[in-house]
mmCIF file of C-alpha atoms and ligand atoms in Angstrom:
data_model
loop_
_atom_site.group_PDB
_atom_site.id
_atom_site.type_symbol
_atom_site.label_atom_id
_atom_site.label_comp_id
_atom_site.label_asym_id
_atom_site.label_seq_id
_atom_site.Cartn_x
_atom_site.Cartn_y
_atom_site.Cartn_z
ATOM 1 C CA MET A 1 0.000 0.000 0.000
ATOM 2 C CA SER A 2 1.220 3.482 -0.702
ATOM 3 C CA VAL A 3 0.293 6.802 0.737
ATOM 4 C CA LYS A 4 -1.831 8.994 -1.476
ATOM 5 C CA GLY A 5 -1.312 12.712 -1.714
ATOM 6 C CA ALA A 6 1.697 14.686 -0.750
ATOM 7 C CA ALA A 7 2.680 12.777 2.314
ATOM 8 C CA TYR A 8 6.371 12.423 2.909
ATOM 9 C CA MET A 9 8.619 11.652 5.780
ATOM 10 C CA ARG A 10 11.944 13.056 6.672
ATOM 11 C CA TYR A 11 14.235 12.836 9.619
ATOM 12 C CA ARG A 12 16.164 15.715 10.929
ATOM 13 C CA ASN A 13 18.522 16.817 13.654
ATOM 14 C CA SER A 14 16.783 19.878 14.866
ATOM 15 C CA LYS A 15 14.425 21.153 17.452
ATOM 16 C CA TYR A 16 10.879 22.337 17.382
ATOM 17 C CA SER A 17 9.810 24.614 14.634
ATOM 18 C CA THR A 18 6.726 22.894 13.331
ATOM 19 C CA ASN A 19 3.734 20.956 14.535
ATOM 20 C CA ARG A 20 -0.023 20.278 13.908
ATOM 21 C CA LYS A 21 -3.460 19.507 15.178
ATOM 22 C CA GLY A 22 -5.097 16.148 15.157
ATOM 23 C CA GLY A 23 -6.981 14.974 12.107
ATOM 24 C CA PHE A 24 -10.354 13.670 12.951
ATOM 25 C CA ALA A 25 -9.693 12.920 16.569
ATOM 26 C CA PRO A 26 -12.456 14.505 18.629
ATOM 27 C CA GLN A 27 -11.161 16.911 21.187
ATOM 28 C CA LYS A 28 -13.764 16.214 23.800
ATOM 29 C CA GLY A 29 -13.809 13.035 25.763
ATOM 30 C CA ARG A 30 -10.203 12.208 24.979
ATOM 31 C CA ALA A 31 -9.941 10.664 28.345
ATOM 32 C CA SER A 32 -6.940 8.468 27.766
ATOM 33 C CA THR A 33 -4.946 10.744 25.519
ATOM 34 C CA GLN A 34 -3.693 14.144 26.475
ATOM 35 C CA ARG A 35 -4.276 16.774 23.852
ATOM 36 C CA ARG A 36 -4.125 20.379 24.797
ATOM 37 C CA GLN A 37 -2.051 23.470 24.708
ATOM 38 C CA PRO A 38 1.008 23.230 26.909
ATOM 39 C CA ILE A 39 0.912 25.285 30.057
ATOM 40 C CA GLN A 40 3.329 28.163 30.105
ATOM 41 C CA ASN A 41 6.320 27.517 32.306
ATOM 42 C CA GLN A 42 4.735 24.500 33.876
ATOM 43 C CA ASN A 43 7.236 22.458 35.821
ATOM 44 C CA ARG A 44 10.065 24.682 34.808
ATOM 45 C CA GLN A 45 11.769 23.382 37.894
ATOM 46 C CA THR A 46 11.775 19.943 36.381
ATOM 47 C CA ILE A 47 14.073 21.030 33.612
ATOM 48 C CA ARG A 48 16.583 22.309 36.096
ATOM 49 C CA SER A 49 16.325 19.363 38.399
ATOM 50 C CA THR A 50 17.353 17.012 35.645
ATOM 51 C CA ASN A 51 20.299 19.125 34.566
ATOM 52 C CA ARG A 52 22.019 20.762 37.433
ATOM 53 C CA PRO A 53 25.707 21.027 36.636
ATOM 54 C CA ALA A 54 26.286 23.363 39.574
ATOM 55 C CA VAL A 55 25.179 20.877 42.183
ATOM 56 C CA ASN A 56 28.344 18.844 41.962
ATOM 57 C CA GLN A 57 30.429 21.914 42.726
ATOM 58 C CA ARG A 58 28.778 22.071 46.113
ATOM 59 C CA GLN A 59 29.385 18.476 47.021
ATOM 60 C CA PRO A 60 32.983 18.926 48.350
ATOM 61 C CA PHE A 61 31.764 21.594 50.774
ATOM 62 C CA GLN A 62 29.155 19.308 52.220
ATOM 63 C CA GLY A 63 31.648 16.479 52.375
ATOM 64 C CA ARG A 64 33.971 18.486 54.624
ATOM 65 C CA SER A 65 31.354 19.309 57.238
ATOM 66 C CA GLY A 66 32.925 16.748 59.571
ATOM 67 C CA TYR A 67 36.359 18.387 59.398
ATOM 68 C CA TYR A 68 36.267 19.968 62.865
ATOM 69 C CA GLY A 69 35.628 16.647 64.528
ATOM 70 C CA SER A 70 39.187 15.395 64.048
ATOM 71 C CA PRO A 71 41.560 16.397 66.951
ATOM 72 C CA ALA A 72 44.648 15.475 64.966
ATOM 73 C CA ARG A 73 44.006 18.295 62.593
ATOM 74 C CA LYS A 74 43.364 21.117 65.039
ATOM 75 C CA ARG A 75 46.599 22.840 64.063
ATOM 76 C CA GLY A 76 45.292 23.263 60.591
ATOM 77 C CA LEU A 77 42.079 24.758 61.881
ATOM 78 C CA GLY A 78 42.877 28.310 60.800
ATOM 79 C CA ARG A 79 43.736 27.262 57.321
ATOM 80 C CA ALA A 80 40.692 25.068 57.226
ATOM 81 C CA ILE A 81 38.378 27.889 58.256
ATOM 82 C CA PHE A 82 39.840 30.096 55.571
ATOM 83 C CA PHE A 83 39.513 27.323 53.104
ATOM 84 C CA LEU A 84 35.940 26.623 54.084
ATOM 85 C CA CYS A 85 34.991 30.265 53.881
ATOM 86 C CA ALA A 86 36.415 30.416 50.398
ATOM 87 C CA ILE A 87 34.564 27.298 49.358
ATOM 88 C CA PHE A 88 31.414 28.583 51.004
ATOM 89 C CA ALA A 89 31.686 31.798 49.022
ATOM 90 C CA LEU A 90 32.168 29.825 45.833
ATOM 91 C CA GLY A 91 29.232 27.665 46.797
ATOM 92 C CA CYS A 92 27.053 30.735 47.233
ATOM 93 C CA VAL A 93 28.001 31.955 43.800
ATOM 94 C CA GLY A 94 27.178 28.549 42.407
ATOM 95 C CA PHE A 95 23.874 28.531 44.289
ATOM 96 C CA LYS A 96 22.968 31.925 42.891
ATOM 97 C CA PHE A 97 23.896 30.781 39.437
ATOM 98 C CA LEU A 98 21.796 27.666 39.806
ATOM 99 C CA PHE A 99 18.577 29.394 40.787
ATOM 100 C CA HIS A 100 18.803 32.635 38.908
ATOM 101 C CA HIS A 101 20.161 31.549 35.575
ATOM 102 C CA ASP A 102 17.632 31.190 32.840
ATOM 103 C CA GLY A 103 18.562 27.581 32.648
ATOM 104 C CA PRO A 104 21.359 25.720 30.997
ATOM 105 C CA THR A 105 21.236 25.402 27.263
ATOM 106 C CA LYS A 106 23.003 23.165 24.861
ATOM 107 C CA ALA A 107 25.201 26.073 23.899
ATOM 108 C CA ASP A 108 26.184 26.557 27.541
ATOM 109 C CA ASN A 109 26.848 22.956 28.223
ATOM 110 C CA PRO A 110 26.840 20.418 25.413
ATOM 111 C CA SER A 111 26.826 17.533 27.866
ATOM 112 C CA ILE A 112 23.223 18.328 28.751
ATOM 113 C CA GLN A 113 22.167 16.451 25.679
ATOM 114 C CA ALA A 114 23.316 13.227 27.234
ATOM 115 C CA GLY A 115 20.957 13.658 30.185
ATOM 116 C CA ALA A 116 17.214 13.778 30.408
ATOM 117 C CA PRO A 117 15.549 15.405 27.416
ATOM 118 C CA VAL A 118 15.205 19.141 27.532
ATOM 119 C CA ALA A 119 12.671 21.108 25.552
ATOM 120 C CA GLN A 120 14.467 24.127 24.316
ATOM 121 C CA ASP A 121 12.153 27.097 24.331
ATOM 122 C CA GLY A 122 9.581 24.775 25.790
ATOM 123 C CA ASN A 123 8.091 23.279 28.899
ATOM 124 C CA THR A 124 7.717 19.931 30.476
ATOM 125 C CA ILE A 125 4.553 18.153 31.451
ATOM 126 C CA ILE A 126 4.059 15.238 33.760
ATOM 127 C CA PRO A 127 1.861 12.699 31.970
ATOM 128 C CA ASP A 128 -1.497 12.160 33.636
ATOM 129 C CA ILE A 129 -1.912 8.798 31.961
ATOM 130 C CA THR A 130 0.034 5.586 32.408
ATOM 131 C CA ILE A 131 1.984 3.920 29.614
ATOM 132 C CA HIS A 132 -1.012 1.595 29.292
ATOM 133 C CA GLN A 133 -3.338 4.321 28.013
ATOM 134 C CA GLY A 134 -3.708 6.157 24.723
ATOM 135 C CA ASP A 135 -4.177 5.615 21.001
ATOM 136 C CA LEU A 136 -0.828 3.880 20.573
ATOM 137 C CA VAL A 137 -1.020 1.104 23.138
ATOM 138 C CA LEU A 138 0.440 -2.017 21.606
ATOM 139 C CA VAL A 139 -1.517 -5.107 22.586
ATOM 140 C CA ASN A 140 -0.274 -8.514 21.515
ATOM 141 C CA ARG A 141 0.737 -11.831 23.029
ATOM 142 C CA GLU A 142 3.745 -10.212 24.725
ATOM 143 C CA ALA A 143 1.950 -7.051 25.826
ATOM 144 C CA PRO A 144 -1.352 -7.772 27.572
ATOM 145 C CA TYR A 145 -4.019 -5.137 27.773
ATOM 146 C CA GLN A 146 -4.062 -3.226 31.038
ATOM 147 C CA GLU A 147 -7.372 -1.858 32.134
ATOM 148 C CA ASP A 148 -7.843 1.812 31.285
ATOM 149 C CA PRO A 149 -9.928 3.617 33.920
ATOM 150 C CA ASN A 150 -10.585 6.397 31.398
ATOM 151 C CA GLN A 151 -12.031 4.092 28.762
ATOM 152 C CA ASN A 152 -15.156 5.720 27.372
ATOM 153 C CA LEU A 153 -17.248 3.167 25.540
ATOM 154 C CA VAL A 154 -20.400 4.070 23.657
ATOM 155 C CA SER A 155 -22.902 2.084 21.645
ATOM 156 C CA LEU A 156 -21.891 2.566 18.027
ATOM 157 C CA TYR A 157 -25.499 2.109 16.980
ATOM 158 C CA ASP A 158 -26.337 5.450 18.579
ATOM 159 C CA TYR A 159 -23.774 7.220 16.399
ATOM 160 C CA LYS A 160 -23.825 5.234 13.190
ATOM 161 C CA GLN A 161 -24.638 6.676 9.806
ATOM 162 C CA ASP A 162 -26.497 5.204 6.854
ATOM 163 C CA SER A 163 -23.245 4.272 5.127
ATOM 164 C CA TYR A 164 -22.898 1.053 7.170
ATOM 165 C CA ASN A 165 -24.658 -1.283 9.536
ATOM 166 C CA VAL A 166 -23.872 -2.333 13.085
ATOM 167 C CA LYS A 167 -24.476 -5.815 14.433
ATOM 168 C CA ASP A 168 -26.566 -4.695 17.391
ATOM 169 C CA LYS A 169 -26.969 -2.036 20.015
ATOM 170 C CA ASN A 170 -24.651 -3.868 22.382
ATOM 171 C CA LEU A 171 -21.652 -3.248 20.142
ATOM 172 C CA THR A 172 -19.544 -0.660 21.912
ATOM 173 C CA ILE A 173 -16.485 1.264 20.854
ATOM 174 C CA GLU A 174 -14.190 3.940 22.279
ATOM 175 C CA LYS A 175 -16.032 7.212 21.770
ATOM 176 C CA ARG A 176 -13.102 9.178 20.401
ATOM 177 C CA ILE A 177 -12.787 6.968 17.316
ATOM 178 C CA VAL A 178 -16.448 7.242 16.319
ATOM 179 C CA ASP A 179 -15.910 10.448 14.346
ATOM 180 C CA PRO A 180 -12.948 9.209 12.297
ATOM 181 C CA LEU A 181 -14.771 5.933 11.672
ATOM 182 C CA ASN A 182 -17.898 7.708 10.460
ATOM 183 C CA GLN A 183 -15.844 10.038 8.296
ATOM 184 C CA MET A 184 -14.025 7.126 6.673
ATOM 185 C CA LEU A 185 -17.175 5.154 5.931
ATOM 186 C CA GLN A 186 -19.033 8.229 4.766
ATOM 187 C CA ASP A 187 -16.262 8.959 2.259
ATOM 188 C CA PHE A 188 -16.281 5.303 1.250
ATOM 189 C CA HIS A 189 -20.021 5.509 0.634
ATOM 190 C CA ARG A 190 -19.595 8.644 -1.468
ATOM 191 C CA ALA A 191 -16.838 7.005 -3.496
ATOM 192 C CA LYS A 192 -18.385 3.589 -4.042
ATOM 193 C CA GLY A 193 -22.110 3.902 -3.375
ATOM 194 C CA PRO A 194 -24.294 1.674 -1.196
ATOM 195 C CA SER A 195 -22.655 -1.381 0.309
ATOM 196 C CA ASP A 196 -23.339 -4.361 2.545
ATOM 197 C CA LEU A 197 -20.791 -3.353 5.143
ATOM 198 C CA LEU A 198 -21.516 -4.529 8.662
ATOM 199 C CA ILE A 199 -19.468 -3.928 11.793
ATOM 200 C CA THR A 200 -19.640 -7.133 13.792
ATOM 201 C CA SER A 201 -17.219 -6.512 16.629
ATOM 202 C CA ALA A 202 -15.406 -3.680 18.357
ATOM 203 C CA TYR A 203 -14.866 -3.620 22.126
ATOM 204 C CA ARG A 204 -14.762 -6.999 23.815
ATOM 205 C CA ASP A 205 -14.554 -7.688 27.524
ATOM 206 C CA LEU A 206 -12.628 -10.615 28.982
ATOM 207 C CA ILE A 207 -15.702 -12.839 29.144
ATOM 208 C CA LYS A 208 -16.515 -12.347 25.487
ATOM 209 C CA GLN A 209 -12.904 -12.861 24.420
ATOM 210 C CA ASN A 210 -12.659 -15.984 26.547
ATOM 211 C CA GLN A 211 -15.703 -17.462 24.841
ATOM 212 C CA LEU A 212 -14.392 -16.644 21.358
ATOM 213 C CA TYR A 213 -11.001 -18.105 22.215
ATOM 214 C CA LYS A 214 -12.452 -21.319 23.571
ATOM 215 C CA ASP A 215 -14.717 -21.690 20.540
ATOM 216 C CA GLU A 216 -11.811 -21.143 18.158
ATOM 217 C CA ILE A 217 -9.507 -23.571 19.961
ATOM 218 C CA ALA A 218 -12.313 -26.152 20.021
ATOM 219 C CA ALA A 219 -12.775 -25.737 16.276
ATOM 220 C CA LEU A 220 -9.161 -25.444 15.127
ATOM 221 C CA GLY A 221 -7.009 -26.742 17.967
ATOM 222 C CA SER A 222 -3.866 -24.769 18.745
ATOM 223 C CA ALA A 223 -4.011 -23.139 15.297
ATOM 224 C CA GLY A 224 -7.000 -21.199 16.576
ATOM 225 C CA ALA A 225 -4.587 -18.992 18.529
ATOM 226 C CA MET A 226 -3.470 -17.492 15.213
ATOM 227 C CA TRP A 227 -7.014 -16.233 14.665
ATOM 228 C CA VAL A 228 -8.323 -15.321 18.077
ATOM 229 C CA SER A 229 -6.128 -13.857 20.790
ATOM 230 C CA ARG A 230 -6.108 -15.160 24.307
ATOM 231 C CA PRO A 231 -8.305 -13.235 26.755
ATOM 232 C CA GLY A 232 -6.385 -10.217 27.982
ATOM 233 C CA TYR A 233 -4.186 -10.134 24.877
ATOM 234 C CA SER A 234 -6.717 -8.929 22.324
ATOM 235 C CA GLU A 235 -6.733 -5.472 20.790
ATOM 236 C CA HIS A 236 -10.491 -5.565 21.034
ATOM 237 C CA HIS A 237 -10.157 -4.897 24.783
ATOM 238 C CA THR A 238 -8.946 -1.392 23.929
ATOM 239 C CA GLY A 239 -12.163 -0.391 22.136
ATOM 240 C CA LEU A 240 -9.871 0.927 19.386
ATOM 241 C CA ALA A 241 -10.241 -2.083 17.078
ATOM 242 C CA LEU A 242 -13.151 -3.251 14.953
ATOM 243 C CA ASP A 243 -14.075 -6.017 12.548
ATOM 244 C CA PHE A 244 -16.002 -5.692 9.300
ATOM 245 C CA THR A 245 -18.081 -8.341 7.605
ATOM 246 C CA ILE A 246 -20.397 -8.375 4.614
ATOM 247 C CA PHE A 247 -24.060 -8.825 5.358
ATOM 248 C CA TYR A 248 -26.640 -9.040 2.582
ATOM 249 C CA VAL A 249 -29.815 -7.610 4.013
ATOM 250 C CA ASP A 250 -31.941 -9.038 1.195
ATOM 251 C CA THR A 251 -30.956 -12.644 1.781
ATOM 252 C CA GLY A 252 -29.763 -12.565 5.374
ATOM 253 C CA LEU A 253 -26.513 -14.194 4.273
ATOM 254 C CA SER A 254 -23.090 -12.978 5.209
ATOM 255 C CA ASP A 255 -19.580 -13.165 3.810
ATOM 256 C CA ASP A 256 -16.087 -12.562 5.052
ATOM 257 C CA TYR A 257 -14.824 -9.063 4.493
ATOM 258 C CA ASP A 258 -11.631 -9.479 2.481
ATOM 259 C CA GLY A 259 -10.939 -5.903 1.453
ATOM 260 C CA THR A 260 -11.399 -6.589 -2.258
ATOM 261 C CA GLY A 261 -13.804 -5.163 -4.836
ATOM 262 C CA ILE A 262 -15.376 -1.898 -3.737
ATOM 263 C CA TYR A 263 -14.089 -2.542 -0.220
ATOM 264 C CA SER A 264 -10.502 -2.214 -1.342
ATOM 265 C CA TRP A 265 -11.179 1.535 -1.084
ATOM 266 C CA ILE A 266 -11.321 1.161 2.690
ATOM 267 C CA ASN A 267 -8.145 -0.898 2.964
ATOM 268 C CA GLN A 268 -6.271 1.516 0.728
ATOM 269 C CA ASN A 269 -7.498 4.729 2.347
ATOM 270 C CA CYS A 270 -8.032 3.860 6.006
ATOM 271 C CA GLN A 271 -4.694 5.350 7.102
ATOM 272 C CA LYS A 272 -5.901 8.841 6.142
ATOM 273 C CA TYR A 273 -8.481 8.480 8.895
ATOM 274 C CA GLY A 274 -6.066 7.082 11.440
ATOM 275 C CA PHE A 275 -6.873 3.383 10.921
ATOM 276 C CA VAL A 276 -4.590 0.552 9.844
ATOM 277 C CA VAL A 277 -5.096 -3.008 8.721
ATOM 278 C CA ARG A 278 -3.578 -4.382 11.877
ATOM 279 C CA TYR A 279 -2.617 -7.852 10.688
ATOM 280 C CA PRO A 280 -1.126 -7.661 7.189
ATOM 281 C CA GLU A 281 -0.468 -10.840 5.262
ATOM 282 C CA ASP A 282 3.308 -10.458 5.168
ATOM 283 C CA LYS A 283 3.693 -9.649 8.862
ATOM 284 C CA ALA A 284 2.123 -12.693 10.487
ATOM 285 C CA ASN A 285 5.545 -13.826 11.707
ATOM 286 C CA ILE A 286 5.814 -10.576 13.693
ATOM 287 C CA THR A 287 2.230 -10.008 14.785
ATOM 288 C CA ASN A 288 1.638 -13.724 15.482
ATOM 289 C CA VAL A 289 -1.807 -13.261 13.987
ATOM 290 C CA ASN A 290 -2.852 -14.427 10.550
ATOM 291 C CA HIS A 291 -3.843 -12.004 7.818
ATOM 292 C CA GLU A 292 -7.082 -10.349 8.842
ATOM 293 C CA PRO A 293 -8.160 -7.869 6.164
ATOM 294 C CA TRP A 294 -11.324 -7.204 8.180
ATOM 295 C CA HIS A 295 -9.626 -6.117 11.421
ATOM 296 C CA PHE A 296 -8.865 -2.411 11.708
ATOM 297 C CA ARG A 297 -7.102 -0.621 14.499
ATOM 298 C CA TYR A 298 -7.230 3.081 15.229
ATOM 299 C CA VAL A 299 -3.820 4.619 15.939
ATOM 300 C CA GLY A 300 -4.561 8.164 14.764
ATOM 301 C CA LEU A 301 -2.660 10.564 12.550
ATOM 302 C CA PRO A 302 0.086 10.750 11.523
ATOM 303 C CA HIS A 303 0.914 7.287 12.826
ATOM 304 C CA ALA A 304 -1.345 5.309 10.499
ATOM 305 C CA GLU A 305 0.089 7.060 7.437
ATOM 306 C CA ILE A 306 3.676 6.587 8.548
ATOM 307 C CA MET A 307 3.079 2.892 9.167
ATOM 308 C CA VAL A 308 1.662 2.433 5.679
ATOM 309 C CA GLU A 309 4.354 4.490 3.972
ATOM 310 C CA LYS A 310 7.148 2.637 5.747
ATOM 311 C CA GLY A 311 5.468 -0.741 5.424
ATOM 312 C CA TYR A 312 5.507 -1.276 9.170
ATOM 313 C CA CYS A 313 3.103 -3.357 11.151
ATOM 314 C CA PHE A 314 2.261 -1.900 14.549
ATOM 315 C CA GLU A 315 4.967 -3.874 16.359
ATOM 316 C CA GLU A 316 7.614 -2.570 13.953
ATOM 317 C CA TYR A 317 6.351 0.991 14.181
ATOM 318 C CA ILE A 318 6.374 1.064 17.984
ATOM 319 C CA ASP A 319 9.881 -0.339 17.917
ATOM 320 C CA SER A 320 11.106 2.205 15.358
ATOM 321 C CA LEU A 321 9.825 5.137 17.412
ATOM 322 C CA ARG A 322 12.252 4.356 20.210
ATOM 323 C CA SER A 323 15.031 5.920 18.151
ATOM 324 C CA PHE A 324 13.333 9.326 18.033
ATOM 325 C CA SER A 325 13.916 11.826 20.803
ATOM 326 C CA PRO A 326 12.859 15.426 21.506
ATOM 327 C CA GLU A 327 16.193 16.508 20.066
ATOM 328 C CA ASN A 328 15.770 14.282 17.031
ATOM 329 C CA PRO A 329 12.057 13.837 16.352
ATOM 330 C CA LEU A 330 10.432 12.043 13.476
ATOM 331 C CA VAL A 331 8.957 14.790 11.295
ATOM 332 C CA TYR A 332 6.097 13.909 8.977
ATOM 333 C CA SER A 333 3.811 15.909 6.726
ATOM 334 C CA ALA A 334 0.528 14.040 6.550
ATOM 335 C CA SER A 335 -2.195 14.055 3.921
ATOM 336 C CA ASP A 336 -4.280 16.356 6.139
ATOM 337 C CA GLY A 337 -1.812 19.115 5.304
ATOM 338 C CA LYS A 338 -0.343 19.205 8.781
ATOM 339 C CA THR A 339 3.196 18.575 9.903
ATOM 340 C CA TYR A 340 3.781 16.384 12.899
ATOM 341 C CA GLN A 341 6.708 15.665 15.143
ATOM 342 C CA VAL A 342 6.851 12.353 16.948
ATOM 343 C CA TYR A 343 9.237 11.243 19.662
ATOM 344 C CA PHE A 344 9.609 8.683 22.385
ATOM 345 C CA ILE A 345 10.220 9.148 26.104
ATOM 346 C CA LYS A 346 11.039 6.210 28.322
ATOM 347 C CA GLU A 347 8.726 5.693 31.269
ATOM 348 C CA ASP A 348 11.325 6.413 33.962
ATOM 349 C CA VAL A 349 12.496 9.571 32.192
ATOM 350 C CA ALA A 350 8.911 10.794 31.816
ATOM 351 C CA LYS A 351 8.564 10.873 35.597
ATOM 352 C CA ASN A 352 10.799 13.943 35.504
ATOM 353 C CA GLY A 353 8.636 15.563 32.844
ATOM 354 C CA ILE A 354 7.999 15.216 29.131
ATOM 355 C CA PRO A 355 9.430 18.112 27.111
ATOM 356 C CA ILE A 356 6.903 19.971 24.979
ATOM 357 C CA PRO A 357 7.773 22.858 22.652
ATOM 358 C CA ASN A 358 6.191 26.152 23.567
ATOM 359 C CA GLY A 359 2.822 27.006 22.084
ATOM 360 C CA LYS A 360 2.316 23.690 20.320
ATOM 361 C CA SER A 361 -0.619 21.350 20.655
ATOM 362 C CA TYR A 362 0.326 17.836 21.541
ATOM 363 C CA ALA A 363 -0.920 14.352 22.301
ATOM 364 C CA VAL A 364 0.723 11.837 24.595
ATOM 365 C CA SER A 365 0.071 8.120 24.459
ATOM 366 C CA GLY A 366 1.610 5.200 26.255
ATOM 367 C CA ASN A 367 2.966 2.348 24.144
ATOM 368 C CA ASN A 368 1.890 -0.262 26.725
ATOM 369 C CA VAL A 369 5.482 -1.503 26.941
ATOM 370 C CA ASP A 370 8.130 0.915 28.157
ATOM 371 C CA GLY A 371 7.278 4.549 27.547
ATOM 372 C CA TYR A 372 5.318 7.363 25.971
ATOM 373 C CA ILE A 373 4.958 8.545 22.396
ATOM 374 C CA VAL A 374 4.571 12.292 22.020
ATOM 375 C CA THR A 375 2.906 13.763 18.943
ATOM 376 C CA ILE A 376 3.399 17.475 18.351
ATOM 377 C CA THR A 377 1.170 19.278 15.868
ATOM 378 C CA GLU A 378 1.167 22.570 14.047
HETATM 379 ZN ZN1 ZN B 401 -10.729 -8.303 15.222
#
């Protein structure tokens, strides 16, 4: 599959000069993904606390606080007092420098780059979600789904449009992907006319997944695990995945959705709406799931387009993002006309604050494995 339009990707060694706003992602109810304007000067202290070159200069002074306790050195007391006063004075200068300087910069001290990430001309935020929440949580047999207290499930039937059908009113889905889903299927309808598209599955709880798994294993033996994930290891727990089928209303018969014929439009254009075919045919050895042209996963923009352009399955994409940092972000111009910057922050580093460029809108998502993926938008 190739990206349509003027999408391109480039890598660069620079800081923040561009960004975006998020595609079709609804701004309200984004419970598990942060998306807002950064707060001015929030946690400015955090930047300093992770890069305090002056602190070490004060350590010798503190280390000599026990000097007077040694009788053998009383003769050197005068010299010691002088020495201590001098060091104390130097320490005061260092202290003043530490708390009144505008903050170290790369130009001041190149070694800062080796420490925790610093947002030049920016701020840091402490994530209010765990690494198990957000649009980019990877769920597979190595990364089980962790319950998201902010999950916001709605009955898709209440929001559906005439361009498709929904199995029943009990089918629920994460609310924030309803708009992009409706937009995609509305555009599909406009492009290809009426269809027999039916959404048969979206969110599944553990009980439902357990039943499906047992049924599949009973029918296929161990090979069933390549079709239905074990309970707790299914993307359907996220509410961000859905399955299509073909249902002929006239006859009451149904067919597998294979993404061919008029439906190839969906499989070829879904990334523009933030969706990907999660289990491509040539990636089964990585995903450990057979080709499922009917299973779509929402990851949002620009991630879906980057995955398609680079030919990555989700596992490969999440892995590739680990090489991008605030100082060296992945920069991508998506088909929505916006430019995005994407970078990764390890979970332990994020506890000290995630750097965000000033005045940019952003989204933060956990990857469900070891850190956060930050998406900056113009
Ligand atoms: Zn599925």
